[in-house]
Coordinates of C-alpha atoms and ligand atoms in Angstrom, one line a residue:
X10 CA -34.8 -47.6 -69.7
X11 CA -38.4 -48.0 -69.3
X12 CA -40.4 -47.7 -66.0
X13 CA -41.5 -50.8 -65.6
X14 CA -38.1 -51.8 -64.5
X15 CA -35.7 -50.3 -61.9
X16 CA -32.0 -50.2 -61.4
X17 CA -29.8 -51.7 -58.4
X18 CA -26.6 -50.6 -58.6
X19 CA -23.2 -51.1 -56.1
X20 CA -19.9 -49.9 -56.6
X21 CA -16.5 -51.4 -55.2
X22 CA -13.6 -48.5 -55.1
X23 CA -10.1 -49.0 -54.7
X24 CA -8.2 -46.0 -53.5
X25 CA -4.3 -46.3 -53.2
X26 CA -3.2 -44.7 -50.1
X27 CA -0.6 -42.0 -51.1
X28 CA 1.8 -43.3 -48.1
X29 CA 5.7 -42.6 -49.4
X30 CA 6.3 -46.1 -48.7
X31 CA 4.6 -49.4 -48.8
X32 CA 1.6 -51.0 -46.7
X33 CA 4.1 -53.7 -45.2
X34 CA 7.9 -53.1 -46.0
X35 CA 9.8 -49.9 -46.7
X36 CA 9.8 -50.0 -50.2
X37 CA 8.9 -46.6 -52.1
X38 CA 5.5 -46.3 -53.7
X39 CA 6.6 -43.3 -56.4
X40 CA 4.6 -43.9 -59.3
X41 CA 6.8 -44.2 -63.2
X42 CA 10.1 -45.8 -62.1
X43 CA 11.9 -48.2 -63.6
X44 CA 10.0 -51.6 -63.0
X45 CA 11.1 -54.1 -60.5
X46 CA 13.2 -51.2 -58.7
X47 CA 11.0 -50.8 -56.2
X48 CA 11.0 -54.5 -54.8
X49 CA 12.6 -56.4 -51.6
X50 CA 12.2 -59.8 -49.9
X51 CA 9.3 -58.7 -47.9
X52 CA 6.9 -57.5 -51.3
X53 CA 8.0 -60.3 -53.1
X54 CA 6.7 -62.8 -50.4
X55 CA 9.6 -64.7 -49.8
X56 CA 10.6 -67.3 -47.9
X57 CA 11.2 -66.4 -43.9
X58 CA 10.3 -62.3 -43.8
X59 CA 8.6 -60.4 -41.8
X60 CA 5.8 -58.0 -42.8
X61 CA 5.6 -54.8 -40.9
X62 CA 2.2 -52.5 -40.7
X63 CA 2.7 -49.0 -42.2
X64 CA 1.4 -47.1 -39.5
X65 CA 0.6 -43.7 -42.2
X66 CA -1.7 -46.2 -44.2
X67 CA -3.7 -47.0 -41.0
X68 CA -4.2 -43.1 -40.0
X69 CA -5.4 -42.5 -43.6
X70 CA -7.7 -45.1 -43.2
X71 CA -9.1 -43.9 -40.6
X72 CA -9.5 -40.6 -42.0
X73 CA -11.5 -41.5 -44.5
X74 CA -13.3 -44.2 -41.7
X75 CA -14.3 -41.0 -39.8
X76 CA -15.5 -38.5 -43.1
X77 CA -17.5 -41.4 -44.4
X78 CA -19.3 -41.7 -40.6
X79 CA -18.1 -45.1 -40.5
X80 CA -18.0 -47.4 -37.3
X81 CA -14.4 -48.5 -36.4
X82 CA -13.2 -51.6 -36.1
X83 CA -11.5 -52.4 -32.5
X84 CA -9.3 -54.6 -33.4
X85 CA -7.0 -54.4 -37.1
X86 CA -6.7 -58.0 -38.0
X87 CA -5.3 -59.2 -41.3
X88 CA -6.2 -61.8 -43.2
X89 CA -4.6 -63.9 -46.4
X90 CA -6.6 -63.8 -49.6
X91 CA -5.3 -67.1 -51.4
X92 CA -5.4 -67.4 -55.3
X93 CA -2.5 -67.3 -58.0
X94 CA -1.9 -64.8 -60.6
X95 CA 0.9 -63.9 -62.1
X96 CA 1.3 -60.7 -61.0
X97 CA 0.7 -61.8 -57.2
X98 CA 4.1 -63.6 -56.6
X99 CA 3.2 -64.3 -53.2
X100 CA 0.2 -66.3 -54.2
X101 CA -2.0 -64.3 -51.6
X102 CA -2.3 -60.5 -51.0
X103 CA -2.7 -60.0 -47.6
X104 CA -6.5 -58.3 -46.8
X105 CA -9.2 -57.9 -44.6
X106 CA -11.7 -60.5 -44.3
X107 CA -14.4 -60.4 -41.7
X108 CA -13.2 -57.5 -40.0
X109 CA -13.0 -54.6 -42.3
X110 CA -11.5 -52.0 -40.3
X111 CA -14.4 -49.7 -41.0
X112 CA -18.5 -50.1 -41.6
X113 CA -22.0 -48.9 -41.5
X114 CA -21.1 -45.3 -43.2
X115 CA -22.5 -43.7 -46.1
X116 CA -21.7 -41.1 -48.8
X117 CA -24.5 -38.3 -49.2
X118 CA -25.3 -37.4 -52.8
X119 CA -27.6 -34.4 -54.2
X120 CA -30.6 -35.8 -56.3
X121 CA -31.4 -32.4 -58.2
X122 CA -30.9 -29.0 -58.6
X123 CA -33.3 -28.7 -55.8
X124 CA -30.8 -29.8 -52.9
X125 CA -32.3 -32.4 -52.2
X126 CA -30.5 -35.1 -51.1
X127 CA -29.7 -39.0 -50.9
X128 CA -27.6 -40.9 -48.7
X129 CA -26.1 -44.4 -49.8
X130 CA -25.1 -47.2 -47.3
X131 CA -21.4 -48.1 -46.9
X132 CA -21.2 -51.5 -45.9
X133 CA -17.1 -51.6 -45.6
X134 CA -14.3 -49.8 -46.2
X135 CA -10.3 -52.5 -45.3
X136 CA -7.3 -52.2 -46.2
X137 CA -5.5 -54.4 -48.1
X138 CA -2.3 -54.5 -50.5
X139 CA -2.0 -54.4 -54.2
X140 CA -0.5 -56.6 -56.5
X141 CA 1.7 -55.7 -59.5
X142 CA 0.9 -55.2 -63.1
X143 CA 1.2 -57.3 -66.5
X144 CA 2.2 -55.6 -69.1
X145 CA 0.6 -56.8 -72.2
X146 CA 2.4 -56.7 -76.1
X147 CA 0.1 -57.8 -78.6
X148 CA 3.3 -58.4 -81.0
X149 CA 4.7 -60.5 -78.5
X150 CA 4.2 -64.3 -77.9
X151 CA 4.6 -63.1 -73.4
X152 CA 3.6 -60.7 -71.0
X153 CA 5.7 -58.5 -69.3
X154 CA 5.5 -58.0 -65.5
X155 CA 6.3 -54.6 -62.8
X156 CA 6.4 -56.0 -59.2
X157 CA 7.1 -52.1 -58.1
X158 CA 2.9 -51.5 -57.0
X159 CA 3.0 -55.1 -55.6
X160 CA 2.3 -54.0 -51.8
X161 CA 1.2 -50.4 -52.1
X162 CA -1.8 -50.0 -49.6
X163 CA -5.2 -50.0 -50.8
X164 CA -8.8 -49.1 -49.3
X165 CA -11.4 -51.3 -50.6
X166 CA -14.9 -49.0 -50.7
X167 CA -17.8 -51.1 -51.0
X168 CA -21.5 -49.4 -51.5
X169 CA -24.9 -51.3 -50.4
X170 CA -26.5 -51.6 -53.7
X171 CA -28.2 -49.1 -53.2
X172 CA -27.8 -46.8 -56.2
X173 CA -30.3 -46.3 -58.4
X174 CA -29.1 -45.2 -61.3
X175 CA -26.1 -44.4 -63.7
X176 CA -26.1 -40.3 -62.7
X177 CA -26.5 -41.5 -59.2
X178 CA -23.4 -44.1 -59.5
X179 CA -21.1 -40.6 -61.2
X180 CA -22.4 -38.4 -58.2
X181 CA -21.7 -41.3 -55.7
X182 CA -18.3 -41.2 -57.0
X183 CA -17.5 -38.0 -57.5
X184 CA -18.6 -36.9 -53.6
X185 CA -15.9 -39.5 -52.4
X186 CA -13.3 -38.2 -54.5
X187 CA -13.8 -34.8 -53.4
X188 CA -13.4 -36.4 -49.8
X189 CA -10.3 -38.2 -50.9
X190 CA -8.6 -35.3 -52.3
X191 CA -9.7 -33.3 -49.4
X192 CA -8.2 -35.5 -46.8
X193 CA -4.9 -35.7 -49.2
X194 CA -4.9 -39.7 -48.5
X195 CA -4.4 -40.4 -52.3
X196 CA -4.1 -38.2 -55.6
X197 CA -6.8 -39.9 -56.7
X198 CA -5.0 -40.3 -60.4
X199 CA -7.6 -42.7 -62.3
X200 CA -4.8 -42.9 -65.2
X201 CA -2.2 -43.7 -63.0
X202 CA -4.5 -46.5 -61.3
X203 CA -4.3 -44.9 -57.9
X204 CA -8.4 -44.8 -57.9
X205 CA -10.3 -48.1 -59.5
X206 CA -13.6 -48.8 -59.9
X207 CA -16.1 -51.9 -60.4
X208 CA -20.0 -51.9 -60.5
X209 CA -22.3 -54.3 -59.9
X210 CA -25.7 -53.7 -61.5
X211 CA -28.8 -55.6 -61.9
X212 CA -32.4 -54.6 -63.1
X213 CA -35.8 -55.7 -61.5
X214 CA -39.3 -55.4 -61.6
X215 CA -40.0 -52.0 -60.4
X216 CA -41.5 -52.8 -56.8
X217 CA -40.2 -56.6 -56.8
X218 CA -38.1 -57.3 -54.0
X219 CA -35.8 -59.9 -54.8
X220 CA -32.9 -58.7 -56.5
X221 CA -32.4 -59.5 -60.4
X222 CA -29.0 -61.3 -61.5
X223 CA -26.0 -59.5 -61.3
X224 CA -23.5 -58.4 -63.6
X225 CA -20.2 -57.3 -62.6
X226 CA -18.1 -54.7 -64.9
X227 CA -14.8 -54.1 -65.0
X228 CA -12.2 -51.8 -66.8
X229 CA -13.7 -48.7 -66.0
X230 CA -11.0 -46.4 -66.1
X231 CA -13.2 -42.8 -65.7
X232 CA -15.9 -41.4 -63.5
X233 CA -18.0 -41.0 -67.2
X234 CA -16.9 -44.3 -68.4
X235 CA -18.8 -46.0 -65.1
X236 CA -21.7 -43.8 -65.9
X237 CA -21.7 -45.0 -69.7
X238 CA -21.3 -48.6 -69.0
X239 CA -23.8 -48.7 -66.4
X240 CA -26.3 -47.1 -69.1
X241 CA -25.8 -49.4 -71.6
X242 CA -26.1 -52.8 -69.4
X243 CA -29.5 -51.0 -68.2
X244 CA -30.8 -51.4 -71.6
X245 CA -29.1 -54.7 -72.2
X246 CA -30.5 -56.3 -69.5
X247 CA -34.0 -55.0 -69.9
X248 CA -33.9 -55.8 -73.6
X249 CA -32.8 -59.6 -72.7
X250 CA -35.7 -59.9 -69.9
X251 CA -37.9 -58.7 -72.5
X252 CA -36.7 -61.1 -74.9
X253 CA -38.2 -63.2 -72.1
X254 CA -34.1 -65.0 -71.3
X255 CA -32.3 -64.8 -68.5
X256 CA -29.7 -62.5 -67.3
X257 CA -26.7 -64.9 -66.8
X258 CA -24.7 -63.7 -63.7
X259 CA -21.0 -62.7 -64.7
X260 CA -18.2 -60.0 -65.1
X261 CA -18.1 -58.0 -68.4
X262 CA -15.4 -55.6 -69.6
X263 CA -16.2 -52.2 -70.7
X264 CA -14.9 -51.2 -74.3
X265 CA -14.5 -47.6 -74.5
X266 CA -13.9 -47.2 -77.9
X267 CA -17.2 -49.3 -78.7
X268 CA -19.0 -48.3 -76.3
X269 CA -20.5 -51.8 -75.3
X270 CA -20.0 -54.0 -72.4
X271 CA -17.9 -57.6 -73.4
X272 CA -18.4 -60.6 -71.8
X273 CA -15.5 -61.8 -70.3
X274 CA -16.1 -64.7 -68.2
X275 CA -19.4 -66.9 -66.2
X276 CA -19.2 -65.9 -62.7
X277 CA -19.1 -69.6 -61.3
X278 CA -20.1 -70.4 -57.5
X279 CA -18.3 -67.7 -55.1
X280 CA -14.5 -68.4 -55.3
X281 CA -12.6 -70.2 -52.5
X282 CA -10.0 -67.7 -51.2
X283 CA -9.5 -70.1 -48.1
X284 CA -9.4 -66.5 -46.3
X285 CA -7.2 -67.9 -42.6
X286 CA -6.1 -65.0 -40.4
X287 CA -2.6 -63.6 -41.5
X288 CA 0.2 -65.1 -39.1
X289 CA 2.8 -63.0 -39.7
X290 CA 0.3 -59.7 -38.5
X291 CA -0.2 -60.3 -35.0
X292 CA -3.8 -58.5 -34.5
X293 CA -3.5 -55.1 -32.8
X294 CA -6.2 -52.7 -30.8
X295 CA -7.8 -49.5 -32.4
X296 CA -7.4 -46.7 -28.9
X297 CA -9.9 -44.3 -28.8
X298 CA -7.8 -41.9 -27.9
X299 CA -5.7 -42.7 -31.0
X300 CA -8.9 -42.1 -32.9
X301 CA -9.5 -38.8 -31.2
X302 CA -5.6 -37.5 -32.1
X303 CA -6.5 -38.4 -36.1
X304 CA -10.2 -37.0 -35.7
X305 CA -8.2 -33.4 -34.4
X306 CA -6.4 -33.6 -37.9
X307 CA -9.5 -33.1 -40.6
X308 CA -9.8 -30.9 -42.2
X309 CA -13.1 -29.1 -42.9
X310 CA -14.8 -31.6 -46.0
X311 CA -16.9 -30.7 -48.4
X312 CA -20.5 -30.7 -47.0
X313 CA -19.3 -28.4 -44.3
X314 CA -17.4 -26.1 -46.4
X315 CA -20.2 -26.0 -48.9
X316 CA -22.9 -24.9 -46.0
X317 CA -20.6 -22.0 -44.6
X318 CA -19.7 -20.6 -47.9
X319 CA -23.4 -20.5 -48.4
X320 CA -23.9 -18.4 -45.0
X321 CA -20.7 -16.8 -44.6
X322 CA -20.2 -15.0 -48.1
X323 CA -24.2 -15.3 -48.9
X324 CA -23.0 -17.2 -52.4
X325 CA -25.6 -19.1 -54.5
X326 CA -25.3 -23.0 -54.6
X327 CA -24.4 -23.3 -57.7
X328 CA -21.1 -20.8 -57.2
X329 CA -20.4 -22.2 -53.7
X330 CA -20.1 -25.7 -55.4
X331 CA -18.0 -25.1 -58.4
X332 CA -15.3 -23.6 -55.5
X333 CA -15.6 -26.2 -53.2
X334 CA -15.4 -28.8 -56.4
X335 CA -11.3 -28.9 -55.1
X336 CA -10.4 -27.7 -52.1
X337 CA -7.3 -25.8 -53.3
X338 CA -10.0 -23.5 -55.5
X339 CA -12.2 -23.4 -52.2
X340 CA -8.5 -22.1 -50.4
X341 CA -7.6 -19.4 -53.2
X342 CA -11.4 -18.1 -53.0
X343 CA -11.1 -17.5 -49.3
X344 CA -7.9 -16.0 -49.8
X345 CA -8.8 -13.6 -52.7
X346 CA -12.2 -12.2 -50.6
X347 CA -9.9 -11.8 -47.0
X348 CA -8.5 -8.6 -49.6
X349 CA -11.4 -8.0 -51.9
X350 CA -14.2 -8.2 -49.6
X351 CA -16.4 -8.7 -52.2
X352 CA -17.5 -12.4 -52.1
X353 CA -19.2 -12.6 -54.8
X354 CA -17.2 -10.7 -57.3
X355 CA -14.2 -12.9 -56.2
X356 CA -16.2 -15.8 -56.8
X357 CA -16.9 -14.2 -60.6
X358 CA -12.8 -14.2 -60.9
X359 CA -12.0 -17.8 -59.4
X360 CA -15.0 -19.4 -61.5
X361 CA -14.2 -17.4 -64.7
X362 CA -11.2 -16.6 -65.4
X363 CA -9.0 -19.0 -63.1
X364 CA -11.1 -22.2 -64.1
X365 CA -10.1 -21.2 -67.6
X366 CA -7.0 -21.3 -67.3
X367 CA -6.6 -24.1 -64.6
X368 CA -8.4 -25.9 -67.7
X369 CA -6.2 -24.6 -70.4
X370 CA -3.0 -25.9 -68.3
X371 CA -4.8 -29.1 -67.2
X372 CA -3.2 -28.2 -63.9
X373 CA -4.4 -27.2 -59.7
X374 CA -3.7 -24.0 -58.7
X375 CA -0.2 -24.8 -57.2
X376 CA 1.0 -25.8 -60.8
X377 CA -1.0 -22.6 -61.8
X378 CA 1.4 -20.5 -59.7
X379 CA -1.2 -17.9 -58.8
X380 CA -0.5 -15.7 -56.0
X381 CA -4.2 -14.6 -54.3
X382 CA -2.5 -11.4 -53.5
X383 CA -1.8 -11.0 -56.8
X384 CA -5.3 -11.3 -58.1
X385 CA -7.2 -9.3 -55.3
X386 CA -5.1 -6.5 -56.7
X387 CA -6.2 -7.0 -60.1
X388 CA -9.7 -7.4 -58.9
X389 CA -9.2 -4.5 -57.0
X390 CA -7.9 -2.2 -60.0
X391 CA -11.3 -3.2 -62.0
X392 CA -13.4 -2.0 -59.3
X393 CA -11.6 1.7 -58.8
X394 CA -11.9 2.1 -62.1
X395 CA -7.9 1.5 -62.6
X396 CA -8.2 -0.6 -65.4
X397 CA -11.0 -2.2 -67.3
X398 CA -12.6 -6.1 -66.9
X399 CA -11.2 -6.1 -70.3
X400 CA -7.7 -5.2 -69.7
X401 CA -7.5 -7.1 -66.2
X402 CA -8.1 -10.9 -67.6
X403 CA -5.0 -9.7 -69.8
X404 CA -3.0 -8.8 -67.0
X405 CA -4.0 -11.9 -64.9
X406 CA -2.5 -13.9 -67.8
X407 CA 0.6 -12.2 -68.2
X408 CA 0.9 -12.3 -64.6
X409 CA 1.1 -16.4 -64.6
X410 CA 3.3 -16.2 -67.2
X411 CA 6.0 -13.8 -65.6
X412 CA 5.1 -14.0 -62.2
X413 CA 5.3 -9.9 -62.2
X414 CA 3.7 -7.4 -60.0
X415 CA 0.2 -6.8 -61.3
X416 CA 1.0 -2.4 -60.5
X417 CA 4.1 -3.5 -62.7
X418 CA 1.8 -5.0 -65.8
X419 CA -0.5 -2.4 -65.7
X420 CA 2.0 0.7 -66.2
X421 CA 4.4 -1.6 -68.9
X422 CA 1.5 -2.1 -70.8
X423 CA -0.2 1.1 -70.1
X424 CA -3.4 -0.6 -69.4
X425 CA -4.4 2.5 -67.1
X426 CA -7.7 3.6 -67.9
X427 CA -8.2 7.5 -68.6
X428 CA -10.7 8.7 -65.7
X429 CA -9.8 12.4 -66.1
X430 CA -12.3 14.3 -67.8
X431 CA -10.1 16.9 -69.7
X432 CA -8.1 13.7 -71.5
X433 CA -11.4 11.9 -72.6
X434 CA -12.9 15.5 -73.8
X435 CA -12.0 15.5 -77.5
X436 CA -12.4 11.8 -78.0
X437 CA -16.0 12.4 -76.7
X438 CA -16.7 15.2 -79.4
X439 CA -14.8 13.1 -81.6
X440 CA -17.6 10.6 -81.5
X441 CA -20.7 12.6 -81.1
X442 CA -18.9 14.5 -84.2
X443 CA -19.1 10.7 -86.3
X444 CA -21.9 9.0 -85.4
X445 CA -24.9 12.1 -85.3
X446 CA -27.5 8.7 -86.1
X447 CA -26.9 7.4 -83.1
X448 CA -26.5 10.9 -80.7
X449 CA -30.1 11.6 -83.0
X450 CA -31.6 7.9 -81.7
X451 CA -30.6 8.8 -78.1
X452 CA -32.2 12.0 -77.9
X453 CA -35.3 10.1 -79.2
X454 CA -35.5 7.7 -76.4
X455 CA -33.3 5.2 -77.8
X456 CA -31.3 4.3 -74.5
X457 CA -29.2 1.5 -75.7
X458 CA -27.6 4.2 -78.3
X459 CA -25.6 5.1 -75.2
X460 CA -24.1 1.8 -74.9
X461 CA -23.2 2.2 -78.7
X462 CA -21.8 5.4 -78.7
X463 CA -19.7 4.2 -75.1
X464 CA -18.2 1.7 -77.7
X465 CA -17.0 4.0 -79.9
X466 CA -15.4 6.4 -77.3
X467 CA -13.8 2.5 -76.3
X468 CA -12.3 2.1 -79.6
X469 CA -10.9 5.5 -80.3
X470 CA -8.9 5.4 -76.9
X471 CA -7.9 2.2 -77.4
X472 CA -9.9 0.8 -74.7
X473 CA -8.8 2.9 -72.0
X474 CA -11.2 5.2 -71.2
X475 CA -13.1 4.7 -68.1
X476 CA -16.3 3.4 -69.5
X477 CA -18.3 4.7 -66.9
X478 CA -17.1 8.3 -67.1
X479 CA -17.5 7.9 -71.0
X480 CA -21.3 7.4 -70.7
X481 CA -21.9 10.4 -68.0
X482 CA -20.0 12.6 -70.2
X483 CA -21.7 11.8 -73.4
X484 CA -25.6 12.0 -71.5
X485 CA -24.2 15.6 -70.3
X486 CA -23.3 16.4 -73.7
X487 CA -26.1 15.0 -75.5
X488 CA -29.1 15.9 -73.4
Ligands
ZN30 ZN1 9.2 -54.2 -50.5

């Protein structure tokens, strides 16, 4: 986009809360079973029932109330959203109007490498429930429908437009996911629909002060696909102001595969929910000293963690914030050093090795099935010369495969390096014997002929020799 114009962006997140059952009846929330199994009276909306707060959606709530610095509400109150859709039997979802349990917080984002950073407004954060799903069949002349997420609990996030552009909308959402998953209030699964997103996004005169027409997008079903959509109606919009038309207000769909934001419908005047307080929720007070029970349950978040790792193991930002990216990497780090004792060289491990294969597996490090004592010892063996780096991301792997005893590995595969001096003798005449160009190059000042020649010794045991010992006997023999 050029720089005559600026970018005004707000996001709207919807988090399912990952309570067993759901927000106002006992129904189970489990995700994948057959639909319409998960249903009763209450959920379905009919006639004469009673809906009952789940009290495990209202602590996660305030969890996430409390990381986000939000103000609480004192008083919960409900309130019925009226519309009709078909996959709302009820014909209202039951919400939070003017009294959102939380507001006034804000999410902190890094602007650039240099740590500098950003903070953007929360206006709200309420809960509300969900409604079911239609299940489209382009072959068929109906729809299908699943009442079983009608009900589940949702948090609504809501942003002050405040973000300023597409990487700044991606950041925004990653550092709440990171606080989601932290606080374990919802597996934040985007495929599964457990975390939603819709932006609003508008483009202005840079310095102007009234805000430019708003478009609202929808079907965003990744943290990249928000960042891509929000790029393209930035250069939509500014080529249709400079087209000198005007930026009709309404909601477009984002098309992946095209890559283009759709228009899917005019947003008329504001829509008439007739919002009335829910009657069948009788309002109920927020106790401070509830507050204070849930506020001794957090766990350390992500700004904090990243700050002590810097001081406490004296790690570089960029390594401290690849393992506090998720917070069961940021648990296996500390873990690892409490044996190794080398931060930083644990760090190495977790970032190289155990990314790759968390990647490779698509999988945390529960599903990994890594035990930390396991790979201090392999760490360990690397740096008493046991076995080399070479041999030790072999025996990590075989290690998540069978589950064995690293010290069990190492002798099976006889991974142990030679570090006695009589046993690497001959192979070290063996190589000054083959490669006299080389010996010749060193004892002209050609250092990295060493490095060469430490290669070779490499190869002819097989890899085992200690490398380090290789290189001091062949400058003794050399020189
Ligand atoms: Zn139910």
């Amino acid at each position: 986009m050029s720089t005559k114009y600026e970018t005004v962006i707000g996001l709207e997140v919807h988090v399912q809360l990952a309570t067993k059952t759901k927000a106002f009846c006992a129904c189970s929330t489990k995700f994948g079973a057959r639909a319409n199994t998960q249903v009763c009276p209450v959920c379905l909306g009919l006639p004469g029932v009673l809906p009952v707060f789940n009290k495990k959606a209202f602590e996660y709530a305030i969890k996430l109330a409390i990381a986000l610095g939000c103000e609480i509400q004192r008083v919960v109150k409900f309130d019925r959203k009226n519309y009709y859709y078909p996959d709302l039997p009820k014909n209202y979802q039951i919400s939070q109007f003017d009294m959102p349990l939380a507001y006034n917080g804000k999410i902190t984002v890094e602007e650039d490498a240099s740590g500098a950073s950003r903070s953007i407004g929360v206006t709200r954060a309420h809960l509300e429930e969900d409604a079911g799903k239609l299940i489209h069949d382009a072959r068929l002349p109906f729809s299908y429908i699943d009442l079983n997420r009608t009900g589940t609990p949702l948090l609504e996030i809501v942003s002050e437009p405040e973000i300023r552009s597409p990487d700044e909308a991606h950041k925004y959402l990653t550092v709440l996911k990171q606080i989601i998953e932290y606080l374990e209030i919802s597996d934040c699964n985007m495929e599964e629909g457990s975390l939603r997103c819709d932006a609003n996004v508008s483009i202005r005169e840079k310095g102007a002060r009234k805000l430019g027409s708003k478009v609202e997008i929808k079907n965003l079903n990744s943290f990249k696909a928000v960042r891509d959509a929000l790029r393209f109606e930035e250069i939509r919009q500014e080529e249709v102001l400079e087209d000198g038309e005007i930026i009709s207000q309404e909601t477009r769909l984002w098309d992946e595969n095209k890559n283009v934001t759709i228009s899917m419908r005019a947003k008329e005047a504001a829509h008439d929910y007739r919002y009335f307080p829910e009657p069948d929720l009788v309002p109920f007070e927020v106790k401070e000293e509830e507050v204070e029970i849930i506020r001794d349950t957090m766990p350390e978040l992500p700004a904090e963690k990243i700050k002590r790792f810097e001081t406490e193991y004296k790690l570089g930002h960029k390594d401290v914030e690849v393992l506090v990216s998720r917070k069961d990497i940021a648990d296996l780090f500390e873990e690892v050093e409490k044996n190794v004792k080398k931060a930083q060289i644990a760090a190495n491990w977790i970032k190289g090795e155990v990314m790759k294969h968390l990647k490779e597996k698509s999988t945390d490090v529960k599903g990994l099935n890594l035990d930390p004592v396991n790979l201090s010892k392999i760490i360990q063996m690397v740096e008493d010369g046991t076995i080399s780096g070479l041999s030790a991301k072999e025996v990590l792997a075989v290690c998540l495969e069978t589950g064995d005893d690293p010290d069990d590995i190492v002798k099976k595969k006889g991974f142990k390096q030679v570090s006695d001096e009589g046993e690497l003798e001959s192979s070290i005449e063996n190589v000054i014997k083959k490669n006299q160009k080389s010996v010749n190059d060193y004892k002209n000042g050609k250092t990295n002929a060493l490095g060469f020649l430490v290669g070779q010794v490499m190869k002819e045991t097989k890899g085992k020799a200690n490398p380090k010992l290789a290189g001091e006997m062949l400058r003794k023999k050399i020189t």
